[in-house]
Coordinates of C-alpha atoms and ligand atoms in Angstrom, one line a residue:
M19 CA 45.9 -16.4 -9.5
T20 CA 42.2 -16.1 -9.9
V21 CA 40.2 -19.4 -10.1
A22 CA 37.2 -19.9 -12.4
D23 CA 34.6 -22.4 -11.4
S24 CA 32.2 -22.2 -14.3
P25 CA 32.4 -22.4 -18.1
Q26 CA 34.2 -19.7 -20.0
G27 CA 31.8 -17.0 -21.1
P28 CA 30.5 -13.5 -20.4
R29 CA 29.1 -14.6 -17.0
M30 CA 31.5 -16.5 -14.9
R31 CA 32.0 -17.6 -11.3
I32 CA 35.5 -16.5 -10.4
D33 CA 36.9 -16.6 -6.9
D34 CA 33.4 -17.3 -5.5
R35 CA 32.0 -14.1 -7.1
D36 CA 29.8 -13.6 -10.2
R37 CA 31.6 -11.7 -12.9
L38 CA 30.7 -10.2 -16.2
T39 CA 33.8 -10.7 -18.3
F40 CA 35.2 -8.7 -21.2
C41 CA 38.6 -10.3 -21.4
S42 CA 38.4 -13.7 -23.1
N43 CA 39.4 -14.7 -26.7
D44 CA 36.4 -16.9 -27.0
Y45 CA 35.1 -14.5 -29.7
L46 CA 32.3 -16.7 -31.1
G47 CA 31.1 -18.0 -27.7
L48 CA 31.9 -21.5 -28.6
S49 CA 34.1 -22.8 -25.7
A50 CA 31.0 -23.8 -23.7
D51 CA 28.8 -24.9 -26.6
P52 CA 27.2 -28.2 -25.8
R53 CA 27.8 -29.5 -29.4
L54 CA 31.6 -29.2 -28.8
A55 CA 31.4 -31.0 -25.5
E56 CA 29.3 -33.7 -27.0
A57 CA 31.8 -34.2 -29.9
M58 CA 34.6 -34.4 -27.4
C59 CA 32.9 -36.8 -25.1
G60 CA 32.0 -39.1 -28.0
A61 CA 35.6 -39.1 -29.2
A62 CA 37.0 -39.7 -25.8
T63 CA 34.8 -42.7 -25.4
R64 CA 35.8 -44.0 -28.8
Y65 CA 39.6 -43.2 -28.8
G66 CA 40.4 -42.7 -25.1
V67 CA 41.9 -39.5 -23.7
G68 CA 45.6 -39.3 -24.5
A69 CA 47.1 -39.5 -28.0
G70 CA 50.0 -41.5 -26.4
A71 CA 52.6 -40.6 -29.0
A72 CA 53.7 -37.9 -31.4
H73 CA 51.9 -37.5 -34.8
L74 CA 54.6 -39.2 -36.8
I75 CA 54.8 -42.2 -34.5
N76 CA 51.3 -43.5 -33.8
G77 CA 49.6 -40.5 -32.2
H78 CA 47.8 -39.2 -35.3
F79 CA 44.2 -40.3 -35.2
T80 CA 41.2 -40.1 -37.5
P81 CA 39.9 -36.9 -35.9
H82 CA 43.3 -35.2 -36.4
Q83 CA 43.4 -36.3 -40.0
R84 CA 39.8 -35.2 -40.8
L85 CA 40.3 -31.9 -39.0
E86 CA 43.5 -31.2 -41.1
E87 CA 41.6 -32.0 -44.3
E88 CA 38.6 -29.9 -43.4
L89 CA 40.7 -26.9 -42.4
A90 CA 42.7 -27.1 -45.6
E91 CA 39.5 -27.4 -47.7
W92 CA 37.9 -24.5 -45.8
L93 CA 40.9 -22.2 -46.4
G94 CA 41.4 -23.3 -49.9
V95 CA 45.0 -24.5 -49.3
A96 CA 46.8 -27.8 -50.1
T97 CA 47.6 -28.6 -46.5
A98 CA 46.9 -27.8 -42.9
R99 CA 49.0 -29.3 -40.1
L100 CA 47.9 -29.5 -36.5
F101 CA 50.1 -28.4 -33.5
S102 CA 49.4 -28.6 -29.8
T103 CA 49.3 -24.8 -29.3
G104 CA 49.7 -21.6 -31.3
Y105 CA 52.9 -20.9 -29.5
M106 CA 54.4 -24.2 -30.7
A107 CA 53.0 -23.7 -34.2
N108 CA 54.8 -20.4 -34.4
L109 CA 58.1 -21.8 -33.2
G110 CA 57.7 -24.7 -35.7
V111 CA 56.8 -22.7 -38.8
V112 CA 59.6 -20.0 -38.4
G113 CA 62.2 -22.6 -37.5
S114 CA 61.4 -24.8 -40.4
L115 CA 61.6 -22.0 -43.0
V116 CA 64.7 -20.1 -41.8
G117 CA 67.9 -20.5 -39.8
R118 CA 71.3 -19.1 -39.3
G119 CA 72.3 -16.7 -42.1
D120 CA 68.7 -15.9 -42.9
T121 CA 66.7 -12.8 -41.9
V122 CA 63.2 -12.4 -40.4
I123 CA 61.7 -9.0 -40.9
A124 CA 59.1 -8.6 -38.2
D125 CA 56.5 -6.1 -37.0
R126 CA 57.5 -4.6 -33.6
L127 CA 54.1 -5.3 -32.2
N128 CA 54.1 -9.0 -33.1
H129 CA 53.0 -11.5 -30.5
A130 CA 55.6 -12.8 -28.0
S131 CA 55.6 -16.3 -29.5
L132 CA 56.7 -14.9 -32.9
I133 CA 59.6 -13.1 -31.3
D134 CA 60.6 -16.2 -29.4
A135 CA 60.3 -18.2 -32.7
V136 CA 62.8 -16.0 -34.4
Q137 CA 65.3 -16.2 -31.5
L138 CA 65.0 -20.0 -31.4
S139 CA 65.4 -20.3 -35.2
G140 CA 68.9 -18.7 -35.2
A141 CA 67.9 -16.3 -38.0
R142 CA 68.6 -12.6 -37.7
L143 CA 65.7 -10.5 -36.3
S144 CA 65.1 -7.2 -38.0
R145 CA 62.1 -5.3 -36.6
Y146 CA 60.2 -2.5 -38.3
R147 CA 57.9 0.0 -36.6
H148 CA 54.3 -1.1 -36.4
N149 CA 52.8 -1.4 -39.9
D150 CA 55.5 0.9 -41.3
L151 CA 55.9 -0.3 -44.9
D152 CA 58.7 2.1 -45.8
E153 CA 60.9 0.7 -43.0
L154 CA 59.9 -2.8 -43.9
E155 CA 61.0 -2.3 -47.5
A156 CA 64.3 -0.8 -46.5
R157 CA 64.9 -3.7 -44.2
L158 CA 63.9 -6.2 -46.8
S159 CA 66.4 -4.7 -49.3
R160 CA 69.3 -5.0 -46.8
A161 CA 68.3 -8.5 -45.6
K162 CA 70.7 -11.4 -46.0
G163 CA 69.9 -15.0 -46.8
E164 CA 66.4 -16.3 -47.0
R165 CA 63.9 -13.6 -46.2
L166 CA 60.8 -14.0 -44.2
I167 CA 58.2 -11.3 -43.4
L168 CA 56.5 -12.1 -40.1
T169 CA 53.3 -10.4 -38.8
D170 CA 50.2 -10.8 -36.8
G171 CA 47.1 -10.5 -39.0
V172 CA 45.3 -8.8 -36.2
F173 CA 47.5 -7.3 -33.4
S174 CA 46.6 -8.6 -30.0
M175 CA 47.1 -5.4 -27.9
D176 CA 45.8 -2.9 -30.5
G177 CA 43.2 -4.8 -32.4
D178 CA 44.2 -3.3 -35.7
A179 CA 45.0 -5.2 -38.9
A180 CA 48.2 -5.7 -40.9
P181 CA 48.3 -4.0 -44.3
L182 CA 48.1 -7.3 -46.1
A183 CA 47.9 -6.3 -49.7
E184 CA 51.1 -4.3 -49.4
L185 CA 52.8 -7.1 -47.4
V186 CA 51.9 -9.6 -50.2
E187 CA 53.3 -7.2 -52.8
L188 CA 56.6 -6.7 -50.9
A189 CA 56.9 -10.4 -50.2
E190 CA 56.6 -11.1 -54.0
R191 CA 58.9 -8.3 -55.0
F192 CA 61.7 -9.5 -52.6
D193 CA 61.0 -13.2 -53.1
A194 CA 60.3 -13.6 -49.3
W195 CA 58.1 -15.9 -47.3
L196 CA 55.2 -14.2 -45.7
V197 CA 54.0 -15.8 -42.4
V198 CA 50.8 -14.4 -40.9
D199 CA 49.6 -15.2 -37.4
E200 CA 45.8 -15.4 -37.6
A201 CA 45.2 -16.1 -33.9
H202 CA 42.7 -13.2 -33.6
A203 CA 41.4 -13.4 -37.2
F204 CA 40.3 -16.9 -38.1
G205 CA 36.7 -17.4 -37.3
V206 CA 36.2 -13.7 -36.8
L207 CA 37.3 -11.7 -39.9
G208 CA 35.8 -12.1 -43.4
E209 CA 32.2 -12.9 -44.2
A210 CA 32.9 -16.7 -43.9
G211 CA 35.4 -16.2 -41.0
R212 CA 38.4 -17.2 -43.2
G213 CA 40.5 -14.4 -41.6
S214 CA 42.6 -11.5 -42.8
F215 CA 43.0 -12.6 -46.4
E216 CA 39.3 -13.0 -46.9
A217 CA 38.6 -9.7 -45.2
A218 CA 41.2 -8.0 -47.5
G219 CA 39.8 -9.8 -50.6
L220 CA 43.2 -11.5 -51.2
V221 CA 44.1 -15.1 -52.1
P222 CA 47.3 -16.2 -50.4
G223 CA 50.0 -17.4 -52.8
E224 CA 52.5 -20.3 -52.6
R225 CA 54.9 -18.5 -50.3
V226 CA 52.3 -17.5 -47.7
L227 CA 51.8 -19.6 -44.6
R228 CA 49.1 -18.8 -42.1
V229 CA 49.0 -19.9 -38.4
G230 CA 45.6 -20.3 -36.8
T231 CA 44.9 -21.0 -33.1
L232 CA 42.0 -23.2 -32.1
G233 CA 41.9 -21.9 -28.5
K234 CA 40.4 -18.5 -29.5
A235 CA 37.4 -18.2 -31.8
F236 CA 37.1 -22.0 -32.2
G237 CA 36.7 -22.3 -28.5
T238 CA 38.8 -25.5 -28.2
A239 CA 42.6 -25.9 -28.0
G240 CA 45.5 -26.4 -30.4
A241 CA 46.6 -24.7 -33.6
F242 CA 47.4 -25.3 -37.2
V243 CA 49.7 -24.1 -40.0
A244 CA 48.0 -23.8 -43.4
G245 CA 49.6 -23.3 -46.8
A246 CA 51.1 -24.9 -50.0
A247 CA 52.1 -28.5 -50.1
E248 CA 55.9 -28.0 -50.3
P249 CA 56.6 -25.8 -47.3
L250 CA 54.2 -27.8 -45.3
E251 CA 56.1 -31.0 -46.2
V252 CA 59.3 -29.3 -45.0
L253 CA 57.5 -28.3 -41.8
L254 CA 56.6 -31.9 -41.2
Q255 CA 60.2 -33.0 -41.5
R256 CA 61.8 -30.1 -39.5
A257 CA 59.4 -28.5 -37.0
R258 CA 60.8 -29.7 -33.7
T259 CA 57.6 -28.5 -31.9
Y260 CA 55.7 -30.9 -34.1
L261 CA 58.1 -33.9 -34.1
F262 CA 59.1 -34.0 -30.4
T263 CA 55.8 -33.6 -28.6
T264 CA 52.7 -35.7 -27.9
A265 CA 49.8 -35.1 -30.4
Q266 CA 46.9 -33.3 -28.9
P267 CA 44.1 -35.6 -27.6
P268 CA 42.0 -36.9 -30.6
A269 CA 38.9 -35.8 -28.6
V270 CA 40.1 -32.2 -28.7
A271 CA 40.5 -32.5 -32.5
E272 CA 37.0 -33.9 -32.7
A273 CA 35.7 -30.9 -30.7
S274 CA 37.5 -28.6 -33.1
R275 CA 35.8 -30.3 -36.1
A276 CA 32.4 -29.5 -34.4
A277 CA 33.7 -25.9 -33.9
L278 CA 34.7 -25.6 -37.6
A279 CA 31.3 -26.7 -38.7
I280 CA 29.7 -24.0 -36.5
V281 CA 32.2 -21.3 -37.7
R282 CA 31.2 -22.2 -41.2
S283 CA 27.4 -22.4 -40.7
E284 CA 26.6 -19.8 -38.1
G285 CA 27.6 -16.5 -39.7
W286 CA 25.2 -14.7 -37.3
R287 CA 27.9 -15.0 -34.7
R288 CA 30.3 -12.8 -36.7
E289 CA 27.4 -10.4 -37.4
R290 CA 26.6 -10.2 -33.7
L291 CA 30.2 -9.4 -32.9
Q292 CA 30.2 -6.6 -35.5
S293 CA 27.0 -5.1 -34.1
L294 CA 28.4 -5.2 -30.5
V295 CA 31.7 -3.6 -31.6
A296 CA 29.8 -0.9 -33.6
A297 CA 27.5 -0.1 -30.6
F298 CA 30.5 -0.1 -28.2
R299 CA 32.5 2.3 -30.4
E300 CA 29.7 4.7 -30.8
A301 CA 29.0 4.9 -27.1
A302 CA 32.7 4.9 -26.1
S303 CA 33.6 7.7 -28.5
V304 CA 31.9 10.2 -26.3
L305 CA 33.5 9.0 -23.0
D306 CA 35.8 11.6 -21.4
G307 CA 39.5 11.0 -20.9
V308 CA 39.8 7.8 -22.8
E309 CA 40.6 7.1 -26.4
L310 CA 39.4 4.4 -28.8
M311 CA 42.0 2.8 -31.0
P312 CA 41.4 2.3 -34.8
S313 CA 40.2 -1.3 -34.4
A314 CA 37.3 -3.0 -36.3
T315 CA 37.8 -6.3 -34.4
P316 CA 36.4 -7.6 -31.1
I317 CA 39.7 -6.3 -29.5
Q318 CA 38.7 -2.8 -28.4
P319 CA 41.4 -1.2 -26.3
L320 CA 40.6 2.1 -24.5
V321 CA 43.8 4.1 -24.0
V322 CA 43.7 5.8 -20.7
G323 CA 47.3 7.1 -20.3
E324 CA 49.3 6.3 -17.2
A325 CA 49.6 2.8 -15.8
S326 CA 48.3 3.8 -12.4
R327 CA 45.1 5.2 -13.9
A328 CA 44.5 2.1 -16.0
V329 CA 44.9 -0.1 -12.8
A330 CA 42.7 2.2 -10.7
M331 CA 40.0 2.1 -13.4
A332 CA 40.2 -1.7 -13.8
H333 CA 39.8 -2.0 -10.0
R334 CA 36.8 0.3 -10.0
L335 CA 35.2 -1.9 -12.7
A336 CA 36.1 -5.0 -10.8
D337 CA 34.2 -3.6 -7.8
R338 CA 31.1 -3.6 -10.0
G339 CA 31.8 -7.2 -11.0
L340 CA 33.2 -6.2 -14.4
L341 CA 36.3 -7.9 -15.6
V342 CA 38.4 -5.8 -18.0
P343 CA 42.2 -6.1 -17.8
A344 CA 44.5 -3.1 -17.5
I345 CA 47.4 -3.5 -19.9
R346 CA 50.6 -1.6 -19.0
P347 CA 54.2 -1.2 -20.0
P348 CA 56.3 -3.2 -21.0
T349 CA 53.4 -4.9 -22.8
V350 CA 52.5 -1.6 -24.4
P351 CA 54.5 1.7 -24.8
R352 CA 54.7 4.2 -21.9
G353 CA 51.7 6.6 -21.7
S354 CA 49.5 4.2 -23.7
S355 CA 48.3 2.1 -20.8
R356 CA 44.8 0.8 -21.6
L357 CA 41.8 -1.1 -20.7
R358 CA 41.6 -4.0 -23.1
V359 CA 38.0 -4.8 -23.8
T360 CA 37.2 -7.9 -25.8
F361 CA 33.8 -9.0 -27.0
S362 CA 32.2 -12.3 -27.6
A363 CA 29.1 -13.2 -29.7
A364 CA 27.7 -14.5 -26.5
H365 CA 27.5 -11.0 -24.9
E366 CA 24.0 -9.7 -24.6
D367 CA 22.8 -6.1 -25.0
D368 CA 22.5 -5.7 -21.3
D369 CA 26.1 -6.8 -20.8
L370 CA 27.2 -4.0 -23.0
S371 CA 25.0 -1.5 -21.1
Q372 CA 26.6 -2.6 -17.8
L373 CA 30.1 -2.2 -19.3
L374 CA 29.3 1.3 -20.6
S375 CA 27.8 2.5 -17.3
G376 CA 30.9 1.1 -15.5
L377 CA 33.1 2.9 -17.9
R378 CA 31.2 6.2 -17.5
E379 CA 31.6 6.0 -13.8
C380 CA 35.3 5.1 -13.8
T381 CA 36.5 7.6 -16.3
T382 CA 36.1 10.2 -13.6
I383 CA 39.4 8.8 -12.1
R384 CA 42.3 11.0 -13.2
Ligands
PLP5 C1 47.2 -16.5 -28.4 C2 48.1 -16.2 -29.4 C3 49.1 -17.2 -29.8 C4 49.3 -18.5 -29.0 O1 48.3 -19.4 -29.3 P1 48.0 -20.5 -28.2 O2 47.3 -21.5 -28.9 O3 47.3 -19.9 -27.1 O4 49.4 -21.0 -27.8 C5 49.9 -16.9 -30.9 N1 49.8 -15.7 -31.5 C6 48.9 -14.8 -31.2 C7 48.9 -13.5 -32.0 C8 48.1 -15.0 -30.1 O5 47.2 -14.1 -29.8

């Protein structure tokens, strides 16, 4: 286990060494923003630290309530409901919509929490090849009971996006729920950061539920489910990961409110990410022996082939103080081991130059 002893960010002190990191989900560089810390400290002084109870008992505080209202307003939906983590939000949303006798049709590359969510719900899991709409349609037409299409908006190991327009069309045609995990999309995609639907120019309908995490682009902790009033009311009654757990500290919710205000007002952070990604892709496209994946997001995996090569390259980068994780089977398919580079709006041009020169040097490893 490595131990960090500095704020999250591009330059960190880890295990008593200075590191330049390309591995966090802090896409907008907000986790160490003093405005968030100030909001959190102020709320901790006012409300104390622990929520002390579940939301439905007496653990739901003014900052939780305001944050839910502001998230709903921002996304143009009736309701947003807070959860303590994205993992728990996914278990809650799937389990409240489907159960035994129902079918969840899910992308094979979905996040682990979505797979676990289906297993816990008792519904049948029917998995289609990544973004394969023909297979999804075939599985939808055979599905029994209530149908739910489950997908990441942006896939965490590949960085590519789900074909949302087609998923929306299929969900409507088969009268299915569509649940989209926007962990890597909210705050990042779309001009205003409203995620995959905004980026695709789509307005989600009544049977779409979106899950957002606050521990990534928002730089805080927790998560939320956003959608129409009716399914969110059912969620409130049924989601066991909502009902039977302590509410997140109100001070964390207050920090998330500060983060949301910045997500809304500082569009330059998304522009900065885009220009970093564009510059990286241009330079990485001419590197020997590695392959870029078709990603337009801050998740920029470089496929290097065998697991041993990915590990050797990551070690070589680490020798230079560069932190880029090697991702291997079973997380990704055999032969597609990769260096998973992620960018933050807080990366400077010189950080990118250092990464590229490290990559140029380590691609000589065969
Ligand atoms: C990180 C992540 C989650 C879990 O969110 P936490 O708030 O960290 O529990 C869920 N889904 C996806 C796609 C993620 O990347």
